[in-house]
C-alpha cells in the first residue's frame, strides 16, 4: 500500500508539473443566436429554455459545474454547454490544464438570457499577447455609460484588431495560414442602380434603401493557399498560391466554410448580396464610384483589357483574350477601396449567399434575398469581363453546382462571431 501511495503521489506531481493555466481571451454574445435557435427545445430542471455557452479551447473538457444541462457536445475545437439562465458561473475541468472558473458577471452578464448564445475563447494564460500602440482593443472603459448597458463587455485580452490605415482588421490564423477580415461599420445606402450609375442593367433597378448591421468581410478573395490548407486540394485552373481560388461551385463554398468553422470555432459564411455591394462601395466611407475604389477601372481591377501579356483595346473579343494569355492575378496587386478591401471589381466573380431574384423598392434592413430560387448571386466581375461587367452595382448569377475558372469567393463574418 505504501508503494501504491508513493506511485500515485508521483503521478499527481508529474501531471500537475506539466499542467498550465488557461485564461479567458474573450466572452461575447452572438446577437444572431444561430446555435441557440437550433437547440431551442433544451430546458433546465425548472422548464426554462437554456442559454448556450460555446467554449473555444484546445483541450478536452472532462467536467463542468455551475448550471450545465446534459452532456458537453464537442465540435472541432468548440465545446457546446447548455446552461440554465439562472447560472452565475461555470467551472471547467480540463484533461491537460488546471481548472478554470468563468463568472459571467465579470464580463457584464449578471444573468444569461434564455435561448441566447454566448461565445468564450480560452487560451494559455502565459501566451496572452499584449496589444501594441497600433492595435485596437474594444473594452468597457472605452465605451460611454449608455453603451455599457447595451453592449457586452469584453476581457482585456480579447482577440486583437489591427488598423490597416483604413480601419480595423481582424486577423485569423488556421492551419498555419493567416488571412484578414475587414470591419465594415453598419449604415444605410441605396442599393442598385442610382442616377450616378451609368449603363445600368434592368436587374439593378429599382434602387432601394438598405440598412445593414456591422459585419466583417474578407480583405481579399479566398486564396488558393487558404483553400488548400482547409480542403487539402486545389481545384483552380490557374494555379498560384496567392491567386484567388476558382473553379468552385456555391456548394463547394459551403463545404469549405463548414470545415473552416469547425477548425476555428467561428461562423464564417458567404456575404449577403447587400453586404457585398455595401462593402464594394466602401461602406460609409464610399465616394459612389463606378468600380470598387475608383472610377478608373485600371486602378482597381484585373479585367479583360489589362490581365494579359499586353493591354488590349477595341471591342471585347474572346479570341483576343485567349491569344493574350489573359488570367486572374495575385490578390492585393491593385489599389484597395476606401475600406482597404481588394479586388471587389474584377479578378474573379464572387459567390454570395442569396438566391438570385428581382429587387424590391421598399426600404429593407439586413436583407437576405428571396427565400428560394434556382440560381445563386455572384458579384464583382472577373478577369475575362469587359469594364461594364465589373461595376459595383452589376449583378450576375449561376447554378449552385456551376464551376468555372472565373468563379471564386470572399468570406463574411457577423460582428460578434
PDB file of N, CA, C and O in Angstrom, residues 312-354:
ATOM      1  N   UNK A 312      -5.104  45.303 -74.041  1.00  0.00           N
ATOM      2  CA  UNK A 312      -5.944  45.136 -75.214  1.00  0.00           C
ATOM      3  C   UNK A 312      -6.824  46.357 -75.424  1.00  0.00           C
ATOM      4  O   UNK A 312      -7.199  47.048 -74.478  1.00  0.00           O
ATOM      5  N   UNK A 313      -7.176  46.612 -76.658  1.00  0.00           N
ATOM      6  CA  UNK A 313      -8.055  47.727 -76.988  1.00  0.00           C
ATOM      7  C   UNK A 313      -9.137  47.236 -77.934  1.00  0.00           C
ATOM      8  O   UNK A 313      -9.114  46.099 -78.411  1.00  0.00           O
ATOM      9  N   UNK A 314     -10.085  48.111 -78.201  1.00  0.00           N
ATOM     10  CA  UNK A 314     -11.175  47.734 -79.096  1.00  0.00           C
ATOM     11  C   UNK A 314     -12.285  47.008 -78.352  1.00  0.00           C
ATOM     12  O   UNK A 314     -12.407  47.068 -77.126  1.00  0.00           O
ATOM     13  N   UNK A 315     -13.130  46.312 -79.097  1.00  0.00           N
ATOM     14  CA  UNK A 315     -14.262  45.602 -78.521  1.00  0.00           C
ATOM     15  C   UNK A 315     -13.818  44.300 -77.862  1.00  0.00           C
ATOM     16  O   UNK A 315     -12.814  43.692 -78.250  1.00  0.00           O
ATOM     17  N   UNK A 316     -14.628  43.872 -76.886  1.00  0.00           N
ATOM     18  CA  UNK A 316     -14.366  42.605 -76.200  1.00  0.00           C
ATOM     19  C   UNK A 316     -14.363  41.482 -77.218  1.00  0.00           C
ATOM     20  O   UNK A 316     -15.237  41.394 -78.080  1.00  0.00           O
ATOM     21  N   UNK A 317     -13.365  40.608 -77.133  1.00  0.00           N
ATOM     22  CA  UNK A 317     -13.232  39.523 -78.109  1.00  0.00           C
ATOM     23  C   UNK A 317     -12.553  38.335 -77.432  1.00  0.00           C
ATOM     24  O   UNK A 317     -11.442  38.458 -76.909  1.00  0.00           O
ATOM     25  N   UNK A 318     -13.226  37.168 -77.418  1.00  0.00           N
ATOM     26  CA  UNK A 318     -12.681  36.007 -76.730  1.00  0.00           C
ATOM     27  C   UNK A 318     -11.394  35.516 -77.376  1.00  0.00           C
ATOM     28  O   UNK A 318     -10.482  35.056 -76.687  1.00  0.00           O
ATOM     29  N   UNK A 319     -11.296  35.614 -78.676  1.00  0.00           N
ATOM     30  CA  UNK A 319     -10.055  35.202 -79.353  1.00  0.00           C
ATOM     31  C   UNK A 319      -8.872  36.050 -78.897  1.00  0.00           C
ATOM     32  O   UNK A 319      -7.762  35.534 -78.682  1.00  0.00           O
ATOM     33  N   UNK A 320      -9.110  37.346 -78.735  1.00  0.00           N
ATOM     34  CA  UNK A 320      -8.052  38.228 -78.229  1.00  0.00           C
ATOM     35  C   UNK A 320      -7.631  37.803 -76.811  1.00  0.00           C
ATOM     36  O   UNK A 320      -6.441  37.782 -76.474  1.00  0.00           O
ATOM     37  N   UNK A 321      -8.618  37.470 -76.001  1.00  0.00           N
ATOM     38  CA  UNK A 321      -8.356  37.091 -74.608  1.00  0.00           C
ATOM     39  C   UNK A 321      -7.484  35.841 -74.551  1.00  0.00           C
ATOM     40  O   UNK A 321      -6.502  35.773 -73.795  1.00  0.00           O
ATOM     41  N   UNK A 322      -7.823  34.842 -75.343  1.00  0.00           N
ATOM     42  CA  UNK A 322      -7.045  33.599 -75.340  1.00  0.00           C
ATOM     43  C   UNK A 322      -5.622  33.808 -75.838  1.00  0.00           C
ATOM     44  O   UNK A 322      -4.655  33.315 -75.241  1.00  0.00           O
ATOM     45  N   UNK A 323      -5.475  34.533 -76.944  1.00  0.00           N
ATOM     46  CA  UNK A 323      -4.153  34.759 -77.517  1.00  0.00           C
ATOM     47  C   UNK A 323      -3.272  35.618 -76.626  1.00  0.00           C
ATOM     48  O   UNK A 323      -2.044  35.532 -76.670  1.00  0.00           O
ATOM     49  N   UNK A 324      -3.903  36.445 -75.779  1.00  0.00           N
ATOM     50  CA  UNK A 324      -3.155  37.375 -74.930  1.00  0.00           C
ATOM     51  C   UNK A 324      -2.831  36.772 -73.552  1.00  0.00           C
ATOM     52  O   UNK A 324      -2.314  37.461 -72.680  1.00  0.00           O
ATOM     53  N   UNK A 325      -3.129  35.488 -73.361  1.00  0.00           N
ATOM     54  CA  UNK A 325      -2.865  34.815 -72.078  1.00  0.00           C
ATOM     55  C   UNK A 325      -3.501  35.542 -70.897  1.00  0.00           C
ATOM     56  O   UNK A 325      -2.889  35.692 -69.824  1.00  0.00           O
ATOM     57  N   UNK A 326      -4.714  35.978 -71.092  1.00  0.00           N
ATOM     58  CA  UNK A 326      -5.426  36.657 -70.006  1.00  0.00           C
ATOM     59  C   UNK A 326      -5.762  35.660 -68.897  1.00  0.00           C
ATOM     60  O   UNK A 326      -6.068  34.493 -69.162  1.00  0.00           O
ATOM     61  N   UNK A 327      -5.721  36.129 -67.647  1.00  0.00           N
ATOM     62  CA  UNK A 327      -5.894  35.234 -66.496  1.00  0.00           C
ATOM     63  C   UNK A 327      -6.055  36.060 -65.226  1.00  0.00           C
ATOM     64  O   UNK A 327      -5.764  37.261 -65.208  1.00  0.00           O
ATOM     65  N   UNK A 328      -6.500  35.424 -64.140  1.00  0.00           N
ATOM     66  CA  UNK A 328      -6.549  36.124 -62.853  1.00  0.00           C
ATOM     67  C   UNK A 328      -5.152  36.422 -62.334  1.00  0.00           C
ATOM     68  O   UNK A 328      -4.179  35.772 -62.731  1.00  0.00           O
ATOM     69  N   UNK A 329      -5.054  37.398 -61.451  1.00  0.00           N
ATOM     70  CA  UNK A 329      -3.767  37.830 -60.904  1.00  0.00           C
ATOM     71  C   UNK A 329      -3.749  37.673 -59.384  1.00  0.00           C
ATOM     72  O   UNK A 329      -4.803  37.553 -58.753  1.00  0.00           O
ATOM     73  N   UNK A 330      -2.566  37.670 -58.776  1.00  0.00           N
ATOM     74  CA  UNK A 330      -2.491  37.583 -57.314  1.00  0.00           C
ATOM     75  C   UNK A 330      -3.309  38.674 -56.639  1.00  0.00           C
ATOM     76  O   UNK A 330      -3.403  39.800 -57.144  1.00  0.00           O
ATOM     77  N   UNK A 331      -3.888  38.347 -55.503  1.00  0.00           N
ATOM     78  CA  UNK A 331      -4.700  39.319 -54.775  1.00  0.00           C
ATOM     79  C   UNK A 331      -3.814  40.444 -54.248  1.00  0.00           C
ATOM     80  O   UNK A 331      -2.607  40.302 -54.104  1.00  0.00           O
ATOM     81  N   UNK A 332      -4.430  41.585 -54.002  1.00  0.00           N
ATOM     82  CA  UNK A 332      -3.768  42.759 -53.426  1.00  0.00           C
ATOM     83  C   UNK A 332      -2.687  43.336 -54.340  1.00  0.00           C
ATOM     84  O   UNK A 332      -1.716  43.920 -53.852  1.00  0.00           O
ATOM     85  N   UNK A 333      -2.843  43.184 -55.641  1.00  0.00           N
ATOM     86  CA  UNK A 333      -1.880  43.793 -56.564  1.00  0.00           C
ATOM     87  C   UNK A 333      -2.475  44.985 -57.289  1.00  0.00           C
ATOM     88  O   UNK A 333      -1.822  45.577 -58.143  1.00  0.00           O
ATOM     89  N   UNK A 334      -3.705  45.332 -56.949  1.00  0.00           N
ATOM     90  CA  UNK A 334      -4.333  46.570 -57.415  1.00  0.00           C
ATOM     91  C   UNK A 334      -4.671  47.430 -56.205  1.00  0.00           C
ATOM     92  O   UNK A 334      -4.572  46.986 -55.052  1.00  0.00           O
ATOM     93  N   UNK A 335      -5.091  48.634 -56.443  1.00  0.00           N
ATOM     94  CA  UNK A 335      -5.436  49.578 -55.380  1.00  0.00           C
ATOM     95  C   UNK A 335      -6.646  49.084 -54.585  1.00  0.00           C
ATOM     96  O   UNK A 335      -7.596  48.543 -55.152  1.00  0.00           O
ATOM     97  N   UNK A 336      -6.607  49.286 -53.262  1.00  0.00           N
ATOM     98  CA  UNK A 336      -7.738  48.925 -52.408  1.00  0.00           C
ATOM     99  C   UNK A 336      -8.829  49.995 -52.482  1.00  0.00           C
ATOM    100  O   UNK A 336      -8.582  51.128 -52.912  1.00  0.00           O
ATOM    101  N   UNK A 337     -10.030  49.630 -52.030  1.00  0.00           N
ATOM    102  CA  UNK A 337     -11.087  50.641 -51.965  1.00  0.00           C
ATOM    103  C   UNK A 337     -10.994  51.401 -50.645  1.00  0.00           C
ATOM    104  O   UNK A 337     -10.009  51.275 -49.907  1.00  0.00           O
ATOM    105  N   UNK A 338     -12.002  52.192 -50.325  1.00  0.00           N
ATOM    106  CA  UNK A 338     -11.945  53.086 -49.165  1.00  0.00           C
ATOM    107  C   UNK A 338     -11.846  52.355 -47.827  1.00  0.00           C
ATOM    108  O   UNK A 338     -11.440  52.941 -46.816  1.00  0.00           O
ATOM    109  N   UNK A 339     -12.207  51.075 -47.798  1.00  0.00           N
ATOM    110  CA  UNK A 339     -12.126  50.293 -46.567  1.00  0.00           C
ATOM    111  C   UNK A 339     -10.873  49.426 -46.500  1.00  0.00           C
ATOM    112  O   UNK A 339     -10.677  48.687 -45.530  1.00  0.00           O
ATOM    113  N   UNK A 340     -10.038  49.491 -47.523  1.00  0.00           N
ATOM    114  CA  UNK A 340      -8.861  48.636 -47.560  1.00  0.00           C
ATOM    115  C   UNK A 340      -9.164  47.242 -48.064  1.00  0.00           C
ATOM    116  O   UNK A 340      -8.455  46.284 -47.730  1.00  0.00           O
ATOM    117  N   UNK A 341     -10.203  47.106 -48.879  1.00  0.00           N
ATOM    118  CA  UNK A 341     -10.598  45.814 -49.447  1.00  0.00           C
ATOM    119  C   UNK A 341     -10.137  45.773 -50.905  1.00  0.00           C
ATOM    120  O   UNK A 341     -10.293  46.752 -51.648  1.00  0.00           O
ATOM    121  N   UNK A 342      -9.621  44.615 -51.322  1.00  0.00           N
ATOM    122  CA  UNK A 342      -9.020  44.482 -52.651  1.00  0.00           C
ATOM    123  C   UNK A 342      -9.869  43.610 -53.583  1.00  0.00           C
ATOM    124  O   UNK A 342     -10.538  42.672 -53.147  1.00  0.00           O
ATOM    125  N   UNK A 343      -9.805  43.944 -54.864  1.00  0.00           N
ATOM    126  CA  UNK A 343     -10.306  43.085 -55.948  1.00  0.00           C
ATOM    127  C   UNK A 343     -11.813  42.836 -55.897  1.00  0.00           C
ATOM    128  O   UNK A 343     -12.284  41.800 -56.357  1.00  0.00           O
ATOM    129  N   UNK A 344     -12.584  43.777 -55.357  1.00  0.00           N
ATOM    130  CA  UNK A 344     -14.029  43.588 -55.413  1.00  0.00           C
ATOM    131  C   UNK A 344     -14.569  43.898 -56.802  1.00  0.00           C
ATOM    132  O   UNK A 344     -15.707  43.537 -57.120  1.00  0.00           O
ATOM    133  N   UNK A 345     -13.774  44.540 -57.606  1.00  0.00           N
ATOM    134  CA  UNK A 345     -14.046  44.653 -59.045  1.00  0.00           C
ATOM    135  C   UNK A 345     -13.007  43.807 -59.768  1.00  0.00           C
ATOM    136  O   UNK A 345     -11.805  43.938 -59.529  1.00  0.00           O
ATOM    137  N   UNK A 346     -13.476  42.920 -60.637  1.00  0.00           N
ATOM    138  CA  UNK A 346     -12.562  42.131 -61.443  1.00  0.00           C
ATOM    139  C   UNK A 346     -11.928  40.950 -60.714  1.00  0.00           C
ATOM    140  O   UNK A 346     -12.323  40.579 -59.612  1.00  0.00           O
ATOM    141  N   UNK A 347     -10.961  40.341 -61.371  1.00  0.00           N
ATOM    142  CA  UNK A 347     -10.206  39.156 -60.924  1.00  0.00           C
ATOM    143  C   UNK A 347     -11.065  37.899 -61.017  1.00  0.00           C
ATOM    144  O   UNK A 347     -10.907  37.125 -61.947  1.00  0.00           O
ATOM    145  N   UNK A 348     -11.949  37.623 -60.044  1.00  0.00           N
ATOM    146  CA  UNK A 348     -12.914  36.524 -60.194  1.00  0.00           C
ATOM    147  C   UNK A 348     -14.265  36.969 -59.650  1.00  0.00           C
ATOM    148  O   UNK A 348     -14.342  37.792 -58.729  1.00  0.00           O
ATOM    149  N   UNK A 349     -15.335  36.447 -60.244  1.00  0.00           N
ATOM    150  CA  UNK A 349     -16.666  36.651 -59.684  1.00  0.00           C
ATOM    151  C   UNK A 349     -16.703  36.028 -58.289  1.00  0.00           C
ATOM    152  O   UNK A 349     -16.036  35.026 -58.026  1.00  0.00           O
ATOM    153  N   UNK A 350     -17.511  36.602 -57.414  1.00  0.00           N
ATOM    154  CA  UNK A 350     -17.578  36.130 -56.036  1.00  0.00           C
ATOM    155  C   UNK A 350     -18.996  35.690 -55.684  1.00  0.00           C
ATOM    156  O   UNK A 350     -19.949  36.447 -55.848  1.00  0.00           O
ATOM    157  N   UNK A 351     -19.107  34.455 -55.216  1.00  0.00           N
ATOM    158  CA  UNK A 351     -20.405  33.923 -54.809  1.00  0.00           C
ATOM    159  C   UNK A 351     -20.951  34.707 -53.611  1.00  0.00           C
ATOM    160  O   UNK A 351     -20.214  35.068 -52.700  1.00  0.00           O
ATOM    161  N   UNK A 352     -22.257  34.953 -53.609  1.00  0.00           N
ATOM    162  CA  UNK A 352     -22.949  35.496 -52.440  1.00  0.00           C
ATOM    163  C   UNK A 352     -23.906  34.439 -51.897  1.00  0.00           C
ATOM    164  O   UNK A 352     -24.194  33.442 -52.554  1.00  0.00           O
ATOM    165  N   UNK A 353     -24.410  34.670 -50.704  1.00  0.00           N
ATOM    166  CA  UNK A 353     -25.278  33.693 -50.060  1.00  0.00           C
ATOM    167  C   UNK A 353     -26.674  33.628 -50.709  1.00  0.00           C
ATOM    168  O   UNK A 353     -27.310  32.582 -50.730  1.00  0.00           O
ATOM    169  N   UNK A 354     -27.139  34.738 -51.265  1.00  0.00           N
ATOM    170  CA  UNK A 354     -28.531  34.879 -51.688  1.00  0.00           C
ATOM    171  C   UNK A 354     -28.896  34.066 -52.929  1.00  0.00           C
ATOM    172  O   UNK A 354     -28.076  33.871 -53.829  1.00  0.00           O
TER     173      UNK A 354
END
